[in-house]
Every structure is written in structure tokens, then in C-alpha cells.
Short mmCIF file of C-alpha atoms and ligand atoms in Angstrom, two decimals:
data_model
loop_
_atom_site.label_atom_id
_atom_site.label_comp_id
_atom_site.label_asym_id
_atom_site.label_seq_id
_atom_site.Cartn_x
_atom_site.Cartn_y
_atom_site.Cartn_z
CA MET K 24 -32.02 10.28 62.99
CA LYS K 25 -33.18 10.45 59.56
CA VAL K 26 -30.96 8.94 56.81
CA ILE K 27 -31.45 10.81 53.42
CA ARG K 28 -29.88 9.95 50.23
CA GLU K 29 -31.47 12.41 47.71
CA PRO K 30 -31.03 16.04 47.47
CA ALA K 31 -34.65 16.70 46.82
CA GLU K 32 -35.77 14.75 49.99
CA LEU K 33 -33.04 16.63 52.06
CA ARG K 34 -34.33 20.06 50.63
CA GLY K 35 -37.81 19.32 51.38
CA TYR K 36 -37.03 18.37 54.84
CA LEU K 37 -34.86 21.32 55.72
CA ARG K 38 -37.20 23.80 54.12
CA GLU K 39 -39.72 23.05 56.80
CA THR K 40 -36.95 23.18 59.41
CA ARG K 41 -35.71 26.68 58.05
CA ALA K 42 -39.17 27.94 57.99
CA ALA K 43 -39.76 26.98 61.75
CA GLY K 44 -36.82 29.33 62.28
CA HIS K 45 -34.39 26.58 63.22
CA ARG K 46 -30.65 26.92 62.92
CA ILE K 47 -28.91 24.31 60.73
CA ALA K 48 -25.32 23.01 61.39
CA LEU K 49 -23.54 20.84 58.87
CA VAL K 50 -20.54 18.65 59.44
CA PRO K 51 -19.28 17.36 55.96
CA THR K 52 -17.27 14.07 56.26
CA MET K 53 -16.04 11.21 54.20
CA GLY K 54 -17.26 8.79 56.87
CA CYS K 55 -15.28 5.95 58.61
CA LEU K 56 -15.99 8.30 61.70
CA HIS K 57 -13.60 8.51 64.65
CA GLU K 58 -13.21 10.88 67.60
CA GLY K 59 -12.05 13.68 65.52
CA HIS K 60 -15.30 13.55 63.48
CA LEU K 61 -17.33 13.22 66.64
CA SER K 62 -15.87 16.28 68.26
CA LEU K 63 -17.14 18.29 65.14
CA LEU K 64 -20.51 16.69 65.47
CA ARG K 65 -20.59 17.56 69.17
CA GLU K 66 -19.76 21.25 68.32
CA GLY K 67 -22.31 21.28 65.54
CA ARG K 68 -24.87 19.90 68.03
CA LYS K 69 -24.22 22.89 70.37
CA ARG K 70 -24.32 25.30 67.47
CA GLY K 71 -27.35 24.28 65.54
CA ASP K 72 -30.93 23.13 66.37
CA VAL K 73 -30.79 20.70 63.63
CA LEU K 74 -27.42 18.75 63.05
CA VAL K 75 -26.65 17.47 59.53
CA LEU K 76 -23.87 15.05 58.97
CA SER K 77 -22.81 14.24 55.31
CA ILE K 78 -20.92 11.19 54.45
CA PHE K 79 -19.59 11.31 50.90
CA VAL K 80 -16.36 9.86 49.68
CA ASN K 81 -15.85 12.55 46.98
CA PRO K 82 -14.34 11.03 43.74
CA LEU K 83 -13.59 14.41 42.54
CA GLN K 84 -11.04 15.18 45.09
CA PHE K 85 -8.87 11.93 44.66
CA GLY K 86 -6.11 11.85 41.95
CA PRO K 87 -6.03 8.86 39.59
CA GLN K 88 -3.31 7.23 41.49
CA GLU K 89 -5.00 7.67 44.99
CA ASP K 90 -7.03 5.71 47.34
CA PHE K 91 -10.59 6.41 46.25
CA SER K 92 -11.51 2.74 45.61
CA ARG K 93 -9.99 1.59 48.86
CA TYR K 94 -10.96 4.51 51.10
CA PRO K 95 -12.42 2.91 54.27
CA ARG K 96 -15.99 2.82 54.24
CA ALA K 97 -18.09 1.86 57.42
CA GLU K 98 -21.72 3.05 56.90
CA ALA K 99 -23.58 1.09 59.46
CA ARG K 100 -21.07 1.85 62.25
CA ASP K 101 -20.89 5.35 61.14
CA LEU K 102 -24.72 5.87 61.53
CA GLU K 103 -24.74 4.18 64.92
CA GLN K 104 -22.13 6.71 66.23
CA ALA K 105 -23.74 9.71 64.54
CA GLU K 106 -26.98 8.92 66.19
CA LEU K 107 -25.24 8.50 69.70
CA VAL K 108 -23.85 12.16 69.43
CA GLY K 109 -27.47 13.47 68.55
CA THR K 110 -27.17 13.85 64.67
CA ASP K 111 -30.45 14.66 63.33
CA ILE K 112 -29.80 14.08 59.72
CA ALA K 113 -27.23 11.82 58.14
CA TYR K 114 -26.90 12.61 54.48
CA LEU K 115 -25.36 9.97 52.30
CA PRO K 116 -25.72 11.06 48.62
CA ALA K 117 -24.52 8.59 45.81
CA PRO K 118 -21.75 9.83 43.44
CA GLU K 119 -24.14 9.51 40.50
CA THR K 120 -26.47 11.91 42.49
CA MET K 121 -23.79 14.34 43.16
CA TYR K 122 -22.27 14.40 39.73
CA GLY K 123 -24.90 13.54 37.20
CA SER K 124 -24.03 12.95 33.46
CA GLY K 125 -22.74 16.27 31.80
CA PHE K 126 -21.58 17.58 35.05
CA GLN K 127 -18.80 20.15 34.15
CA THR K 128 -18.66 23.05 36.74
CA LYS K 129 -15.86 23.31 39.22
CA VAL K 130 -14.79 25.74 41.92
CA ASP K 131 -11.16 26.82 41.96
CA VAL K 132 -9.92 28.83 45.05
CA GLN K 133 -6.58 29.83 43.64
CA GLN K 134 -3.60 30.93 45.57
CA VAL K 135 -4.34 29.36 48.97
CA SER K 136 -4.79 25.95 47.14
CA GLN K 137 -1.45 26.27 45.43
CA GLY K 138 1.12 25.13 47.98
CA LEU K 139 1.42 22.22 50.28
CA CYS K 140 -1.19 19.40 49.61
CA GLY K 141 -2.39 21.44 46.64
CA ALA K 142 1.03 21.24 44.87
CA ARG K 143 1.41 17.48 45.63
CA ARG K 144 -2.32 16.64 44.81
CA PRO K 145 -3.25 18.38 41.53
CA GLY K 146 -6.90 19.11 41.39
CA HIS K 147 -7.58 18.03 45.02
CA PHE K 148 -8.82 21.37 46.37
CA VAL K 149 -10.96 22.00 43.15
CA GLY K 150 -12.65 18.69 44.19
CA VAL K 151 -13.02 19.64 47.76
CA ALA K 152 -14.16 23.21 47.14
CA THR K 153 -16.65 21.91 44.51
CA VAL K 154 -18.20 19.19 46.70
CA VAL K 155 -18.38 21.49 49.72
CA LEU K 156 -20.01 24.37 47.74
CA LYS K 157 -22.62 21.75 46.54
CA LEU K 158 -23.31 20.43 50.01
CA PHE K 159 -23.58 24.10 51.07
CA HIS K 160 -26.31 24.67 48.61
CA GLN K 161 -27.99 21.32 49.20
CA VAL K 162 -28.11 21.75 53.03
CA GLU K 163 -27.95 25.60 53.21
CA PRO K 164 -26.63 25.54 56.71
CA HIS K 165 -26.23 28.49 58.93
CA VAL K 166 -23.01 26.95 60.37
CA ALA K 167 -20.55 24.47 59.09
CA VAL K 168 -17.88 22.72 61.22
CA PHE K 169 -14.55 21.65 59.98
CA GLY K 170 -11.37 20.10 61.48
CA GLN K 171 -8.01 22.00 61.64
CA LYS K 172 -6.52 18.54 60.75
CA ASP K 173 -7.03 19.42 57.31
CA TYR K 174 -5.68 23.05 57.80
CA GLN K 175 -5.31 24.08 54.21
CA GLN K 176 -8.74 22.75 53.42
CA LEU K 177 -10.19 24.92 56.14
CA GLN K 178 -8.46 28.08 54.66
CA VAL K 179 -9.65 27.02 51.28
CA ILE K 180 -13.23 26.92 52.42
CA ARG K 181 -12.83 30.12 54.51
CA ARG K 182 -11.65 31.91 51.24
CA MET K 183 -14.53 30.46 49.18
CA VAL K 184 -17.14 31.54 51.55
CA GLN K 185 -15.82 34.89 51.64
CA ASP K 186 -15.12 35.28 47.88
CA LEU K 187 -18.71 33.83 46.94
CA ASP K 188 -20.49 35.72 49.49
CA LEU K 189 -21.92 32.85 51.36
CA ASP K 190 -23.91 33.51 54.48
CA ILE K 191 -22.39 30.58 56.47
CA GLU K 192 -20.31 30.57 59.66
CA VAL K 193 -17.20 28.38 59.17
CA VAL K 194 -16.03 27.02 62.50
CA GLY K 195 -12.60 25.24 62.67
CA MET K 196 -11.95 22.72 65.53
CA PRO K 197 -8.81 21.47 67.20
CA ILE K 198 -7.07 18.27 66.10
CA VAL K 199 -8.04 15.31 67.99
CA ARG K 200 -5.11 13.06 68.69
CA GLU K 201 -4.35 9.42 69.85
CA PRO K 202 -2.97 9.31 73.30
CA ASP K 203 0.63 9.27 71.96
CA GLY K 204 0.02 12.28 69.86
CA LEU K 205 -0.80 10.85 66.23
CA ALA K 206 -3.65 13.05 64.72
CA MET K 207 -6.65 10.74 64.38
CA SER K 208 -7.40 10.01 60.55
CA SER K 209 -9.52 7.34 58.75
CA ARG K 210 -6.28 6.67 56.85
CA ASN K 211 -4.65 5.55 59.88
CA SER K 212 -6.17 2.17 59.49
CA TYR K 213 -3.88 1.61 56.42
CA LEU K 214 -0.79 1.48 58.69
CA SER K 215 0.97 -1.74 59.67
CA SER K 216 1.92 -2.00 63.33
CA ASP K 217 5.49 -1.04 62.51
CA GLU K 218 4.33 2.04 60.40
CA ARG K 219 1.87 2.96 63.24
CA SER K 220 4.64 3.04 65.76
CA ARG K 221 6.94 5.15 63.44
CA ALA K 222 4.01 7.49 62.54
CA VAL K 223 3.97 9.06 65.79
CA ALA K 224 7.31 10.73 65.01
CA LEU K 225 5.21 13.27 62.65
CA SER K 226 3.45 14.82 65.73
CA ARG K 227 6.60 14.45 67.82
CA GLY K 228 8.46 16.40 65.25
CA LEU K 229 5.93 19.15 65.22
CA PHE K 230 5.84 19.18 69.03
CA ALA K 231 9.60 19.55 69.06
CA ALA K 232 9.49 22.36 66.85
CA ARG K 233 6.84 24.02 69.05
CA ASP K 234 9.01 23.60 72.03
CA LEU K 235 11.86 25.22 70.31
CA TYR K 236 9.42 28.16 69.29
CA ALA K 237 8.37 28.37 72.79
CA ARG K 238 12.13 29.04 73.81
CA GLY K 239 12.23 32.00 71.29
CA GLU K 240 13.32 30.60 67.98
CA ARG K 241 11.50 32.36 65.09
CA ARG K 242 13.76 31.19 62.12
CA ALA K 243 11.68 29.00 59.89
CA ALA K 244 14.86 26.97 58.73
CA HIS K 245 15.66 26.06 62.42
CA LEU K 246 12.14 25.28 63.49
CA VAL K 247 11.71 22.95 60.17
CA ALA K 248 15.10 21.29 60.83
CA THR K 249 14.13 20.37 64.37
CA ALA K 250 10.87 18.67 63.14
CA ARG K 251 12.78 17.08 60.21
CA ALA K 252 15.34 15.35 62.42
CA VAL K 253 12.67 13.65 64.55
CA ILE K 254 10.61 12.56 61.43
CA ASP K 255 13.85 11.49 59.64
CA GLU K 256 14.91 9.41 62.46
CA ALA K 257 11.79 7.45 62.59
CA GLY K 258 12.23 6.62 58.70
CA LEU K 259 9.25 8.59 57.62
CA ARG K 260 9.47 10.12 54.02
CA ILE K 261 8.71 13.81 54.28
CA ASP K 262 6.63 15.21 51.28
CA TYR K 263 6.40 18.63 52.65
CA LEU K 264 7.35 20.43 55.91
CA GLU K 265 6.72 24.20 55.85
CA LEU K 266 6.21 27.12 58.05
CA CYS K 267 3.49 29.34 56.61
CA GLU K 268 1.37 32.27 57.23
CA THR K 269 -1.80 31.16 58.88
CA ASP K 270 -4.50 32.53 56.39
CA THR K 271 -2.90 32.72 53.10
CA LEU K 272 -0.56 29.68 53.72
CA GLU K 273 2.37 31.66 52.04
CA SER K 274 5.62 30.29 52.97
CA VAL K 275 7.64 32.31 55.50
CA SER K 276 11.18 32.45 56.55
CA ARG K 277 10.59 33.76 59.89
CA ALA K 278 7.52 33.48 62.36
CA HIS K 279 6.10 37.07 62.67
CA GLY K 280 3.13 36.65 64.82
CA SER K 281 1.18 33.44 64.62
CA CYS K 282 2.16 30.97 61.93
CA ALA K 283 1.36 27.39 61.09
CA LEU K 284 3.88 24.49 60.63
CA LEU K 285 2.36 22.11 58.31
CA ALA K 286 3.64 18.65 57.16
CA ALA K 287 2.72 15.54 55.09
CA VAL K 288 4.92 12.40 55.38
CA TYR K 289 4.59 8.97 53.99
CA ALA K 290 4.79 5.96 56.45
CA GLY K 291 5.17 3.19 53.86
CA THR K 292 2.62 3.99 51.25
CA THR K 293 0.31 5.90 53.48
CA ARG K 294 0.43 9.67 53.31
CA LEU K 295 -0.29 11.39 56.59
CA ILE K 296 -0.83 15.04 57.31
CA ASP K 297 -0.61 17.11 60.48
CA ASN K 298 -0.05 20.75 61.63
CA LEU K 299 0.45 23.05 64.62
CA VAL K 300 -0.32 26.67 64.75
CA LEU K 301 2.55 28.38 66.70
CA THR K 302 1.18 31.47 68.63
CA PRO K 303 3.53 34.05 70.25
CA PRO K 304 2.94 34.32 74.25
CA ALA K 305 0.51 36.91 75.15
CA PRO K 306 2.46 40.06 76.36
P1 AMP X 411 -12.60 13.53 56.49
O1 AMP X 411 -13.66 12.47 56.68
O2 AMP X 411 -11.26 13.04 56.54
O3 AMP X 411 -12.70 14.27 55.02
O4 AMP X 411 -12.72 14.73 57.47
C1 AMP X 411 -13.91 15.26 57.73
C2 AMP X 411 -13.74 16.56 58.75
O5 AMP X 411 -13.19 15.89 59.90
C3 AMP X 411 -12.77 17.42 58.26
O6 AMP X 411 -13.21 18.79 58.56
C4 AMP X 411 -11.57 17.11 58.98
O7 AMP X 411 -10.68 18.32 59.02
C5 AMP X 411 -12.11 16.65 60.23
N1 AMP X 411 -11.04 15.78 61.04
C6 AMP X 411 -10.56 14.83 60.49
N2 AMP X 411 -9.63 14.18 61.43
C7 AMP X 411 -9.63 15.02 62.54
C8 AMP X 411 -9.03 15.08 63.69
N3 AMP X 411 -8.09 14.12 64.03
N4 AMP X 411 -9.38 16.10 64.58
C9 AMP X 411 -10.33 16.95 64.38
N5 AMP X 411 -10.96 16.99 63.07
C10 AMP X 411 -10.66 16.08 62.04
#
């Protein structure tokens, strides 16, 4: 595995790869890799001849009061794990490299960024879309793999790719969970043992709503109330809990066809997100 930190070196290396007719797969991450990230890398490995992992804790997507400076970093361990799953290139640009002096261009994917995390984290998705577009230009992948864990992010990126005519296949992969159901996240390392045991109520609440949906309930208020009861009971503070249309993420009052139930909660000061796509049974 090659470790590259400079865009010019990356470009030079990938130019030869592309000229040789090889397919390039990109998995963008902020590092501190866990099984969720590794599942994306394994998928990327299958879909590309050359697998590029990017690790970049992107300052542009963190608010001033958020956890940018304490976000977990584990470079040596990440590189070992990346190599084990067959990564060809680990790309780790420095913030100064990504955002040189005078940097002033940002990408704003509008409606789909507005609700949910976008409403609670102003500027977050502008930061995400900007860095992902930069990574797309630096790597020029044929395919890019993202997790459905960050469901709204995935829809923002799909919209950007469509709107800006990028010739990149975007693949969304299922959420990888801990055995008890908690969605894996680098931020789970912030949880105390008490918070960790209560955090499982987030996924349990969503699963309870899914069970109700499977029994035929389609009213958003009832699905949300069921999830809310489980989450409240565990003493987690709900930031949002909404039933939305799967692509546009517009809030719906009733599930017509597939829809997504999305939630963000606080366990202590740690903010956790999770979601489930509810799909009607095949006729
Ligand atoms: P992050 O490092 O948190 O920015 O995540 C990098 C990529 O990994 C994003 O596409 C995430 O959606 C994805 N990811 C994070 N956690 C999980 C998970 N538990 N299951 C699947 N994908 C995940």
C-alpha cells in the first residue's frame, strides 16, 4: 500500500493507473477506522482495480463548537487495517494542502441539505460537499463508496453528482452495527460505559418503529412515537426523529412506499445518528 499526502503525487500515480485502463474506487473517510469503514473498503476492493482510501478530518464540516480538535485520530492503526483489506493507496492530505491560503469556493447542495443534520449543524453539508468534490477531482474515481449510516450525506452526494454531471458511480452500503444493534461510529469512543449501555436505545427505538411498520402502521406520528418512547426511556435526548422521503428527505406524515426514519440523539454530550429505511413488503 502506498501512503500519499500530496495531491500532485496522487494525480501522477493515478494518471498512469487510468491510462492502463484500470478502474479506480474511492472510499472517503475521516479515519479511526472500524468495521463500518472496512465494509466500504471491501466493497471498493470488489468494484475497482485500484482502491483508494482517503483519511481527512475535514475542518470545513465542523461547527465552531463541535469536536474537530478532539475527533479521534489513529493513523498508524488505520494504515495497518487498510492494508489488511487490500487498499492500494491511502491518501492523507494535510488541512493546509486541502485548503490553501485564499481558499474561498464552496459547494452548496440546497434542499436536501436543509433539514435533519443540516438544520442542526449549519454549514456541515457545505463542508462535506466541498471536500467530497475536491476528493473526486483529486482522485477522479470511477466509483465511490459511502455508508448509509450518514444517510443525509449520501443523498447530498448523490444530488451533487447528478447536478454537477460527475461521471462517478455512487454506491451506498448498509449500516454495520455492534452485536447489540448500536451503529458503529468513530464517535462511540466518546461514550462512558453508562452512556454506551443507554445508547443502544437509539437503534432499539428505530427497530421498534420498524416492527410497527411491518404490522401495517403507516402514520408517521405513530411510528415516531414508538421510537421516541424507547429512546426517551433510556434518557437519551432527541435532537431530531423524523420520517422522510428516501431521496429528497422531505418530511412525510404518512409512509407511501419506501421511506426513511432518521434520528439524532445525545448520550451525554455525544451526538449519535442512526436511520432505517422502511420498505413495504413485496406484493
Ligand atoms: P466517517 O469516517 O465517519 O466520515 O465515515 C466515512 C464513511 O464511512 C461514510 O461514508 C460513512 O457513512 C461510513 N460509515 C461510518 N460508519 C458506518 C457504519 N457503521 N456502517 C457503514 N458505513 C459507515
